[in-house]
Tab-separated table of C-alpha atoms in Angstrom:
chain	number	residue	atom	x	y	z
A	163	UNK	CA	-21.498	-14.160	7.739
A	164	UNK	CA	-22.720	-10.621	8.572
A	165	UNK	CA	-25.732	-12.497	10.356
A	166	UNK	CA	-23.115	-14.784	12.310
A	167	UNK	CA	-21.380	-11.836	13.283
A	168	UNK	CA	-24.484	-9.913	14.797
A	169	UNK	CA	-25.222	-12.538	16.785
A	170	UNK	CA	-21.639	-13.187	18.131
A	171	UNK	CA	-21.800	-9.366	18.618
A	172	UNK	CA	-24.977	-9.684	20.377
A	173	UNK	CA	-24.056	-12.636	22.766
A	174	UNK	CA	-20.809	-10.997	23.567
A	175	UNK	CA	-22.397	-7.541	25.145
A	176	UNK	CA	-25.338	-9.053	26.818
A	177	UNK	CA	-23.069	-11.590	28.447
A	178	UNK	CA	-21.118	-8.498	29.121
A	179	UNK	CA	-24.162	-6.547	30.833
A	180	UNK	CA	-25.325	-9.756	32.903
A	181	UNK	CA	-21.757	-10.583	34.067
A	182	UNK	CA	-21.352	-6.706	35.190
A	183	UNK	CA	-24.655	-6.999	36.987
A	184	UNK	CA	-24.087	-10.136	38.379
A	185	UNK	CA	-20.785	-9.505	39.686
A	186	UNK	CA	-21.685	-6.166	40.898
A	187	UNK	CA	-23.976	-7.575	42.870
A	188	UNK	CA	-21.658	-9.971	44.530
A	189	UNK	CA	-19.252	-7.631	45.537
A	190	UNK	CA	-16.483	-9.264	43.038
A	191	UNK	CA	-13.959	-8.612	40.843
A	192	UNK	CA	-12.879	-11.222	38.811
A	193	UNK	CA	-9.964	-9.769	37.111
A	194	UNK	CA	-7.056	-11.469	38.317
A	195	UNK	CA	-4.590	-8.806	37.015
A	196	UNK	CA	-6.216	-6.262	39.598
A	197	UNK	CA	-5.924	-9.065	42.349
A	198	UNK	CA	-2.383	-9.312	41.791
A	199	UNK	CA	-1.943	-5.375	42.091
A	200	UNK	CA	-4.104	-5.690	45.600
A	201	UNK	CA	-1.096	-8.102	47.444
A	202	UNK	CA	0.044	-6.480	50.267
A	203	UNK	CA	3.567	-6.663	50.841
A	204	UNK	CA	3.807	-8.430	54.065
A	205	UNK	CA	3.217	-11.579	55.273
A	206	UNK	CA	-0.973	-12.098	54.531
A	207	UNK	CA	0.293	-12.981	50.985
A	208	UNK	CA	-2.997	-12.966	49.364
A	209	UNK	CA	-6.876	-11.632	49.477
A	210	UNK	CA	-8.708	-8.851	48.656
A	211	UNK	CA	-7.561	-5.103	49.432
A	212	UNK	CA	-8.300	-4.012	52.769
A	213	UNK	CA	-8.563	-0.355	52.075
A	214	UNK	CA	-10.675	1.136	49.275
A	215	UNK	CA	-11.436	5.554	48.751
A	216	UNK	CA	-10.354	5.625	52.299
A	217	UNK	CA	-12.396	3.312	54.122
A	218	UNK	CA	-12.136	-0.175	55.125
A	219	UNK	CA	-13.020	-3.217	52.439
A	220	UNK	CA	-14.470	-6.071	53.851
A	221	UNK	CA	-13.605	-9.368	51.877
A	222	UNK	CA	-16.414	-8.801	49.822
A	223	UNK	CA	-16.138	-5.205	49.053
A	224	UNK	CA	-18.744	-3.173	51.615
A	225	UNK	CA	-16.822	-0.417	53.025
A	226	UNK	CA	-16.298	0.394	56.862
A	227	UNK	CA	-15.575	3.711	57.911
A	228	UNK	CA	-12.171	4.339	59.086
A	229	UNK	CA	-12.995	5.264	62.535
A	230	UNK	CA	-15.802	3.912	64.170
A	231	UNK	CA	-18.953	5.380	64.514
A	232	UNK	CA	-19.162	5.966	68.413
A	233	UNK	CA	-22.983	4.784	68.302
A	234	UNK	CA	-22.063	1.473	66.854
A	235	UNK	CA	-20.123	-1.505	68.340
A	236	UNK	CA	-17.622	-2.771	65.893
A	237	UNK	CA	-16.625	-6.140	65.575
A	238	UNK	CA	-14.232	-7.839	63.708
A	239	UNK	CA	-14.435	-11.497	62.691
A	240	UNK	CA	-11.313	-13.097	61.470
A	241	UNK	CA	-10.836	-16.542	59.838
A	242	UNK	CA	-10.675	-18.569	56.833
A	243	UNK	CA	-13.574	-20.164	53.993
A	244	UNK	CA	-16.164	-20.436	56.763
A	245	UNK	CA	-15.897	-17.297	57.741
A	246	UNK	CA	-15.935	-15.738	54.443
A	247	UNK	CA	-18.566	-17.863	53.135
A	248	UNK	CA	-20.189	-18.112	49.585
A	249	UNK	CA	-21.153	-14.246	48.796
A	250	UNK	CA	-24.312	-14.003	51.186
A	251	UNK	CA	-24.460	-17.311	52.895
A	252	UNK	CA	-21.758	-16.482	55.606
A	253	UNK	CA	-21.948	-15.844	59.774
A	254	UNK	CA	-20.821	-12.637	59.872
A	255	UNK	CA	-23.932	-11.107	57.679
A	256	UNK	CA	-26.416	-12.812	59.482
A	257	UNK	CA	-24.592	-11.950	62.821
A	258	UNK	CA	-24.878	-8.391	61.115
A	259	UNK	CA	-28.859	-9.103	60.433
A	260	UNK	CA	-29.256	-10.060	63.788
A	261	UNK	CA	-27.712	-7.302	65.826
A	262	UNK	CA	-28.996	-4.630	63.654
A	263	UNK	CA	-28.101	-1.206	62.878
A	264	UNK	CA	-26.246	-0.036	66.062
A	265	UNK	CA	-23.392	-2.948	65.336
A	266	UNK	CA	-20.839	-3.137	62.762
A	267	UNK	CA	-19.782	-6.273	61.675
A	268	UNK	CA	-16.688	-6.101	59.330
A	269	UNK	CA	-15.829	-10.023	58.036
A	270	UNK	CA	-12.086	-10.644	56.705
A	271	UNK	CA	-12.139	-14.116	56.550
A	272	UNK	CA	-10.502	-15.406	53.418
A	273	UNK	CA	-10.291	-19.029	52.175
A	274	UNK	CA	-7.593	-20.849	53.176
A	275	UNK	CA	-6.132	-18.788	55.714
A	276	UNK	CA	-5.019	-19.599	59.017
A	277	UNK	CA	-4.648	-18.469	62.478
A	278	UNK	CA	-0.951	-17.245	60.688
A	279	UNK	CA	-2.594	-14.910	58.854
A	280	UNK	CA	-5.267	-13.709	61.441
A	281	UNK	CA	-2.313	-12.475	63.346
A	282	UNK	CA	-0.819	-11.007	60.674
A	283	UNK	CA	-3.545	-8.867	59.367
A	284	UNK	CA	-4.815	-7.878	63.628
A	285	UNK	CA	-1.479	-6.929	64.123
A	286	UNK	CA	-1.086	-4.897	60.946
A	287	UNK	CA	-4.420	-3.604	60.498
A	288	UNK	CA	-7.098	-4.482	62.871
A	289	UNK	CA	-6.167	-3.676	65.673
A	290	UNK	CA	-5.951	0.472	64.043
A	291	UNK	CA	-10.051	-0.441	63.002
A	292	UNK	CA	-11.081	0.011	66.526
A	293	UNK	CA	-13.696	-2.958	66.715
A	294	UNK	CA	-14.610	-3.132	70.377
A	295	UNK	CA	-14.685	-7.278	69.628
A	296	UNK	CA	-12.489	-9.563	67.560
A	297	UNK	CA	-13.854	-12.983	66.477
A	298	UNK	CA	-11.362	-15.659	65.938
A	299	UNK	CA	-13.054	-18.555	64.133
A	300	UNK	CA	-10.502	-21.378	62.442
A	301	UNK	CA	-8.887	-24.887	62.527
A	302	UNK	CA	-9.197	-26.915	59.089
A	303	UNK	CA	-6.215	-24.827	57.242
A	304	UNK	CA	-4.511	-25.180	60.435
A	305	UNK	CA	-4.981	-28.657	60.544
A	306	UNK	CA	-3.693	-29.199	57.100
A	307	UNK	CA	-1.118	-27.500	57.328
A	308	UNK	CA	0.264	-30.828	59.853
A	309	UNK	CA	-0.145	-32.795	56.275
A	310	UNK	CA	1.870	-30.758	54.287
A	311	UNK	CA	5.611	-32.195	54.207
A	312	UNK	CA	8.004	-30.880	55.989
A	313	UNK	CA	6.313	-28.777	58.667
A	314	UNK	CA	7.605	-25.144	59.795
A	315	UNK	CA	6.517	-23.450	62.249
A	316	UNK	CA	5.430	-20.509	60.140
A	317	UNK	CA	3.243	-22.461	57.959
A	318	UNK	CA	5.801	-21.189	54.656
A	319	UNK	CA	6.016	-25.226	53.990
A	320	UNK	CA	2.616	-25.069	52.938
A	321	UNK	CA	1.719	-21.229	52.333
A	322	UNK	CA	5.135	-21.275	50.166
A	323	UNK	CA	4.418	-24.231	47.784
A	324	UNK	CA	3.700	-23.391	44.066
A	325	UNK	CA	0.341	-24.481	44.285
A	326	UNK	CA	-0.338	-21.041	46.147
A	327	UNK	CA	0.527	-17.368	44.633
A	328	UNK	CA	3.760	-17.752	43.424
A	329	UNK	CA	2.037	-20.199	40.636
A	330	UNK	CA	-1.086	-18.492	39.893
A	331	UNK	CA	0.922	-15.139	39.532
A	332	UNK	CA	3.003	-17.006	36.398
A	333	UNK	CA	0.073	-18.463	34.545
A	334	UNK	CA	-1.611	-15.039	34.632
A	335	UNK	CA	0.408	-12.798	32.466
A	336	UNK	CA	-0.937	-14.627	28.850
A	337	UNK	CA	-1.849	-11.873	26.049
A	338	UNK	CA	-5.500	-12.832	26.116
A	339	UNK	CA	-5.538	-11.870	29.759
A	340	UNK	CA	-4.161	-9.065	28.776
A	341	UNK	CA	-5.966	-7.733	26.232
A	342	UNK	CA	-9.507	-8.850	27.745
A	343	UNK	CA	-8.491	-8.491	31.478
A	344	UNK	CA	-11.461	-5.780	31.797
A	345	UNK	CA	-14.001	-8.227	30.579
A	346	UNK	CA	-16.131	-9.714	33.073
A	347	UNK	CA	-17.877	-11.489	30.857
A	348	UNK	CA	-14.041	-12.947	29.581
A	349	UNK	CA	-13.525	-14.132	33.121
A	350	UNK	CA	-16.489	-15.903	33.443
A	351	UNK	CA	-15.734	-17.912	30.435
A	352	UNK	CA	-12.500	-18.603	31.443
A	353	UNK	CA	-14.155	-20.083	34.746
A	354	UNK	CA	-16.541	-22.624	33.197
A	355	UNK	CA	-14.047	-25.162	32.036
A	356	UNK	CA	-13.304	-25.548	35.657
A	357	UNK	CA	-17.281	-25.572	36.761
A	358	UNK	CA	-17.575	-28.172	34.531
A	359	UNK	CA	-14.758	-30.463	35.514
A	360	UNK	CA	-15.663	-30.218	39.352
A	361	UNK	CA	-19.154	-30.889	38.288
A	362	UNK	CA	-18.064	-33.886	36.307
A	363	UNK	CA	-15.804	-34.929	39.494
A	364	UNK	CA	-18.381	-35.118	41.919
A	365	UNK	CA	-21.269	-36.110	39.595
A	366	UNK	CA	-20.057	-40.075	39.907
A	367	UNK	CA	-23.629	-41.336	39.717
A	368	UNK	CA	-24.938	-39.459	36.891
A	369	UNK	CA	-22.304	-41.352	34.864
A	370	UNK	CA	-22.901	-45.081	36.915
A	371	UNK	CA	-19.046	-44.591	37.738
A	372	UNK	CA	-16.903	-43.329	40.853
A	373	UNK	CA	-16.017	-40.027	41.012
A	374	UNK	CA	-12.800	-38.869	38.663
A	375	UNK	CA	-9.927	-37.244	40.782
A	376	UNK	CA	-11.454	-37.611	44.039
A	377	UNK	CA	-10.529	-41.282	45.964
A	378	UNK	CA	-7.582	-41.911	43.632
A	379	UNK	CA	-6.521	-38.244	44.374
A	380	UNK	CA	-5.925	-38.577	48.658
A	381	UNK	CA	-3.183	-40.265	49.627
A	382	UNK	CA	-3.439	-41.837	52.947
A	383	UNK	CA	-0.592	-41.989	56.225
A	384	UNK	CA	-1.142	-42.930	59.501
A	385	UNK	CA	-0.510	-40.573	62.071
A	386	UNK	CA	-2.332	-42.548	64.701
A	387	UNK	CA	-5.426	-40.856	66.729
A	388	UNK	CA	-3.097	-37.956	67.682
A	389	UNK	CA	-1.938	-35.209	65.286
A	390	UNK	CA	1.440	-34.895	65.101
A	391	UNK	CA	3.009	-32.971	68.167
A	392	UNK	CA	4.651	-29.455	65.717
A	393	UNK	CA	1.502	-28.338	64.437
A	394	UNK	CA	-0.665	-28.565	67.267
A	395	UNK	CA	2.083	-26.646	69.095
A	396	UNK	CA	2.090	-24.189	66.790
A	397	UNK	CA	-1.624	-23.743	66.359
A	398	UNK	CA	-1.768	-23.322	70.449
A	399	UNK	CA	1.395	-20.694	70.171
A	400	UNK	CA	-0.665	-18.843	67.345
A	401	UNK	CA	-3.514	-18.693	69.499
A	402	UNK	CA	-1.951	-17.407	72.419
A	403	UNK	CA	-0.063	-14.473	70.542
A	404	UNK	CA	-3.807	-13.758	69.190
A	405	UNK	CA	-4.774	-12.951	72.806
A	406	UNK	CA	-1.721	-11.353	73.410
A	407	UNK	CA	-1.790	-9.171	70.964
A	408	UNK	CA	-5.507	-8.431	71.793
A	409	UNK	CA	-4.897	-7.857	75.113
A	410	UNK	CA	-5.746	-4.491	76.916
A	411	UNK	CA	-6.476	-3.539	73.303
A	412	UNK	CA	-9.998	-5.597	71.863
A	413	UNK	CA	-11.988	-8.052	73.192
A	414	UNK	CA	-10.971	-11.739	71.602
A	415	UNK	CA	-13.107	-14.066	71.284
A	416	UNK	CA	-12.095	-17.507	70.050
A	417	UNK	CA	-14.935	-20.234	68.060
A	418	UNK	CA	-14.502	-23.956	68.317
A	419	UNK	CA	-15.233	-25.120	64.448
A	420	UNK	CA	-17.612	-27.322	63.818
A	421	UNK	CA	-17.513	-30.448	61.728
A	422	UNK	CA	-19.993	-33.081	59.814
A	423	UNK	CA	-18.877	-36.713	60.964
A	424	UNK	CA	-20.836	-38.101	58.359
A	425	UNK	CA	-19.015	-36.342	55.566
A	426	UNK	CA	-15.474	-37.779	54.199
A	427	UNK	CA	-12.299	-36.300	53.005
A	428	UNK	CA	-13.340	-37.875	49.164
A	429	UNK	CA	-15.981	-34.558	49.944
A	430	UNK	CA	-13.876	-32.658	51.546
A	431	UNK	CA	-10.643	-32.721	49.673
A	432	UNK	CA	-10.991	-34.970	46.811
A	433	UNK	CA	-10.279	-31.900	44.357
A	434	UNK	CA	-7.676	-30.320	45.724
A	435	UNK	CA	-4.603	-28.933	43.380
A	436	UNK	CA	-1.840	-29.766	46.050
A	437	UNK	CA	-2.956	-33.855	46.222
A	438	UNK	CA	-0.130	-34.552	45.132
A	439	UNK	CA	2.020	-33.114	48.331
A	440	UNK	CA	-0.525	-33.432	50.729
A	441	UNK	CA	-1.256	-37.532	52.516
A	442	UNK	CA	-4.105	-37.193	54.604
A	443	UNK	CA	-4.897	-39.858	57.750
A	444	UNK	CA	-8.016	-41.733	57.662
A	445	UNK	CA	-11.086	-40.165	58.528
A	446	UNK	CA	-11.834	-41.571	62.065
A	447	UNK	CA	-8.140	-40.042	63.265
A	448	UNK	CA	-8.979	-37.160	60.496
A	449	UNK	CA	-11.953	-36.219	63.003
A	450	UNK	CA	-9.896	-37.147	66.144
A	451	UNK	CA	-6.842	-34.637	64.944
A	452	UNK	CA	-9.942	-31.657	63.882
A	453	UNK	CA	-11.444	-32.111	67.947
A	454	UNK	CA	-7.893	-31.967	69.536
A	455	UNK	CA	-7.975	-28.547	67.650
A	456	UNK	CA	-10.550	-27.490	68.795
A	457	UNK	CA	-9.842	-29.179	72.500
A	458	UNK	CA	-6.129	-27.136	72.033
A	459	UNK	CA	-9.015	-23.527	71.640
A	460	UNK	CA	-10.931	-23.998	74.795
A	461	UNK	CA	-7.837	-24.984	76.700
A	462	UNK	CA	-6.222	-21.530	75.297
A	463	UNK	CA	-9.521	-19.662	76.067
A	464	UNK	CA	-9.473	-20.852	79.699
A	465	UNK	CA	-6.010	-20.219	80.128
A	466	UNK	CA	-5.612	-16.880	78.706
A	467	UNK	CA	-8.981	-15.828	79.971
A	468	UNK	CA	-10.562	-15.364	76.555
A	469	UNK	CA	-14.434	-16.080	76.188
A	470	UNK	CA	-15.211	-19.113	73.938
A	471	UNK	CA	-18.160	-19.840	71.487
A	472	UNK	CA	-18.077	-23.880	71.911
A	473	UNK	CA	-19.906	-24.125	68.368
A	474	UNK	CA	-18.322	-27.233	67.478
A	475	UNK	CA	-21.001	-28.616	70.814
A	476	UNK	CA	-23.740	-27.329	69.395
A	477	UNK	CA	-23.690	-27.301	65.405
A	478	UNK	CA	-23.662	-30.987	65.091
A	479	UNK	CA	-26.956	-31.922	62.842
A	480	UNK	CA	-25.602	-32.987	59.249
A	481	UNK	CA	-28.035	-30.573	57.195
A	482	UNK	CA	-25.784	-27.678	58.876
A	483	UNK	CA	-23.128	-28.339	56.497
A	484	UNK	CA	-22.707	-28.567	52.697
A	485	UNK	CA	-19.315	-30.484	53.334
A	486	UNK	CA	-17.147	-31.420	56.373
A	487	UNK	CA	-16.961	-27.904	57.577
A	488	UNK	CA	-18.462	-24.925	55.280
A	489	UNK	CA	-21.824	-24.464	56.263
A	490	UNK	CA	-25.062	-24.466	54.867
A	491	UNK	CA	-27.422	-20.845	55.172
A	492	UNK	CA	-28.651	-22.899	58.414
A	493	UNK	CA	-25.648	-23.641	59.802
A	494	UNK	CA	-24.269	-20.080	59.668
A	495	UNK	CA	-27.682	-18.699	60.793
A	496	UNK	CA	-27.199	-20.891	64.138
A	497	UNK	CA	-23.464	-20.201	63.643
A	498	UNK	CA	-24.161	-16.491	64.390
A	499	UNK	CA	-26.665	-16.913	66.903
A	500	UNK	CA	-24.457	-18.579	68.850
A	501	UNK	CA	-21.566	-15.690	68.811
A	502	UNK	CA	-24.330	-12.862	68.810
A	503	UNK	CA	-25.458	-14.707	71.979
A	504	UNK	CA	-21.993	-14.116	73.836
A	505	UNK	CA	-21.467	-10.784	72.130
A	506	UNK	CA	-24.696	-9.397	73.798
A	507	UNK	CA	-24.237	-10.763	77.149
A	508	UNK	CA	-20.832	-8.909	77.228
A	509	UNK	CA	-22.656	-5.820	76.175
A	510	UNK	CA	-25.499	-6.406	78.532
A	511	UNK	CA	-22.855	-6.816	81.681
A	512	UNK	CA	-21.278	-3.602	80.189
A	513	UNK	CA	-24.582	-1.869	80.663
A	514	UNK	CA	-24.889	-1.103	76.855
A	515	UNK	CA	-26.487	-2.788	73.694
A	516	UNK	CA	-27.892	-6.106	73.537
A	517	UNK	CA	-30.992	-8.015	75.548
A	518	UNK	CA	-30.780	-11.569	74.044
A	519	UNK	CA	-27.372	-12.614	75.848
A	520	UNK	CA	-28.618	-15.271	78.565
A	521	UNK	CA	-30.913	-17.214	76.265
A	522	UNK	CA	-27.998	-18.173	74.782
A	523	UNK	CA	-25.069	-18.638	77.662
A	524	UNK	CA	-26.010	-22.068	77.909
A	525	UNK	CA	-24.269	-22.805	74.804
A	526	UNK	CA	-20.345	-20.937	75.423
A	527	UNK	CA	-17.893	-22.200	77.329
């Protein structure tokens, strides 16, 4: 028994120390009691801390000076999942790589937020960061939110339902939380049970069976090759007010999204928690609603005047993505090439940093 205990002991710390390490490394902090502490009281409902010892936290923890450092060029890229990545494979660090020391790149995407919450946290916070450039890069959690029933204009129909905070805040408070909430390696552990049922999901042909939760999950409506006429209103509206706000103030600029036509929502979706309220179209009006989206940005960027990264033209080869719309490290690595492009030409007209703008204006709008 003694034995036993040693090496329960034993596993315990060492899964400790590697957890630490691990998530040390990654920037994260997987105690969800100390998430729940960081929620801001207005609208942006959920994330990670934007402030930390006085500085600026980017979504994955590197801190940003306050006020800018007058030999750098800040910019600030806004968005949801693909612009926040997966820990190092995300366009704003290798837009950061590529620009090099004398820019800053601060990225505050955060999965599943929308255009909603980009103006929420520019017009709370950003805007006082004093990045010279603002990138706006998202459509898919707009797009879903036309899916959602009973659409409002401020995106609370889908942003309030109990699969978001609200339900994760009541599951949370359990005495083993409590008592091990410092534990990395307790969070971990509490993680693998769902590792291992999204593994089992989408590992259909390891078992010689389709893939549990996925096609029986997504229920289908037709909305015809249109999306519906609310939501793509209110996606243009949110837009605008983006540029509005920016105005006079930061340079906007706005990033068509790209998207794998050979992927399908069984990929894309087939997991999701909020199935159940959610009926998705088919996938051929599924890709028509995702390009009026991004049709609706480069009709807002010519009409407001705002410059425009057309990456949904360019990224288009399938081995870009690792589902319908997160990217692979290629895709983000031609992702940011494409928006350091324009962000050097505007410095290179302004007589400043930057020399490899024009090999790449063939590509923006």
């Amino acid at each position: 028994m003694t034995r036993l205990t040693a090496v329960f002991v034993s596993v315990v710390v060492c899964g400790e120390g590697v957890a630490r390490i691990v998530d040390h490394r990654n920037h994260y902090d997987p105690n969800v009691f100390a998430r729940l502490k960081q929620y801001v009281p207005v609208w942006r409902g959920y994330g990670e801390p934007l402030y930390e010892k006085g500085s600026i936290r980017d979504c994955y923890g590197g801190l940003h000076s306050r006020v800018p450092n007058p030999s750098q060029v800040r910019v600030l890229c806004l968005g949801g999942s693909t612009t926040q990545g997966q820990f190092e494979n995300n366009y704003p660090a290798k837009l950061q790589n590529q620009l090099g020391s004398l820019w800053d790149v601060i990225n505050q995407g955060v999965a599943g937020y929308s255009t909603a919450h980009s103006i929420s946290l520019l017009a709370f916070d950003g805007l006082s960061w004093g990045a010279r450039y603002v990138i706006q890069h998202e459509v898919i959690n707009d797009l879903t939110a036309a899916y959602f029933p009973g659409f409002l204009p401020n995106y609370e129909h889908k942003y309030g339902q109990h699969y978001g905070l609200q339900a994760f805040a009541h599951v949370v408070g359990t005495p083993m939380n409590a008592l091990f909430q410092y534990s990395h390696f307790y969070w971990w552990a509490k993680r693998v049970p769902r590792r291992v049922e999204l593994w089992w999901r989408f590992s259909g042909g390891l078992r010689g069976s389709h893939v549990l939760n996925a096609v029986d999950n997504l229920r289908e409506s037709s909305y015809g090759p249109v999306p519906p006429e609310e939501p793509i209103a209110t996606f243009r509206r949110n837009l605008e007010t983006l540029a509005q706000i920016s105005a006079g103030r930061t340079q906007l600029l706005l990033v068509t999204q790209p998207i794998n036509r050979t992927s399908s929502l069984t990929t894309c979706y087939g997991w999701k928690l909020y199935n159940e309220a959610v009926s998705y179209p088919p996938w051929s009006d599924f890709l028509a609603h995702h390009d009026r989206y991004n049709d609706v940005i480069r009709d807002v960027a010519v009409r407001k005047g705002v410059p425009l990264v057309d990456a949904a033209a360019v990224i288009v080869d399938p081995k870009s993505f690792t589902d319908c719309v997160h990217l692979t490290p290629f895709g983000n690595e031609a992702l940011a090439d494409l928006v350091a492009g324009e962000l050097e030409r505007f410095e290179m007209i302004g007589g400043s940093v930057g020399s490899k703008g024009a090999a790449f204006s063939s590509h923006h709008g």
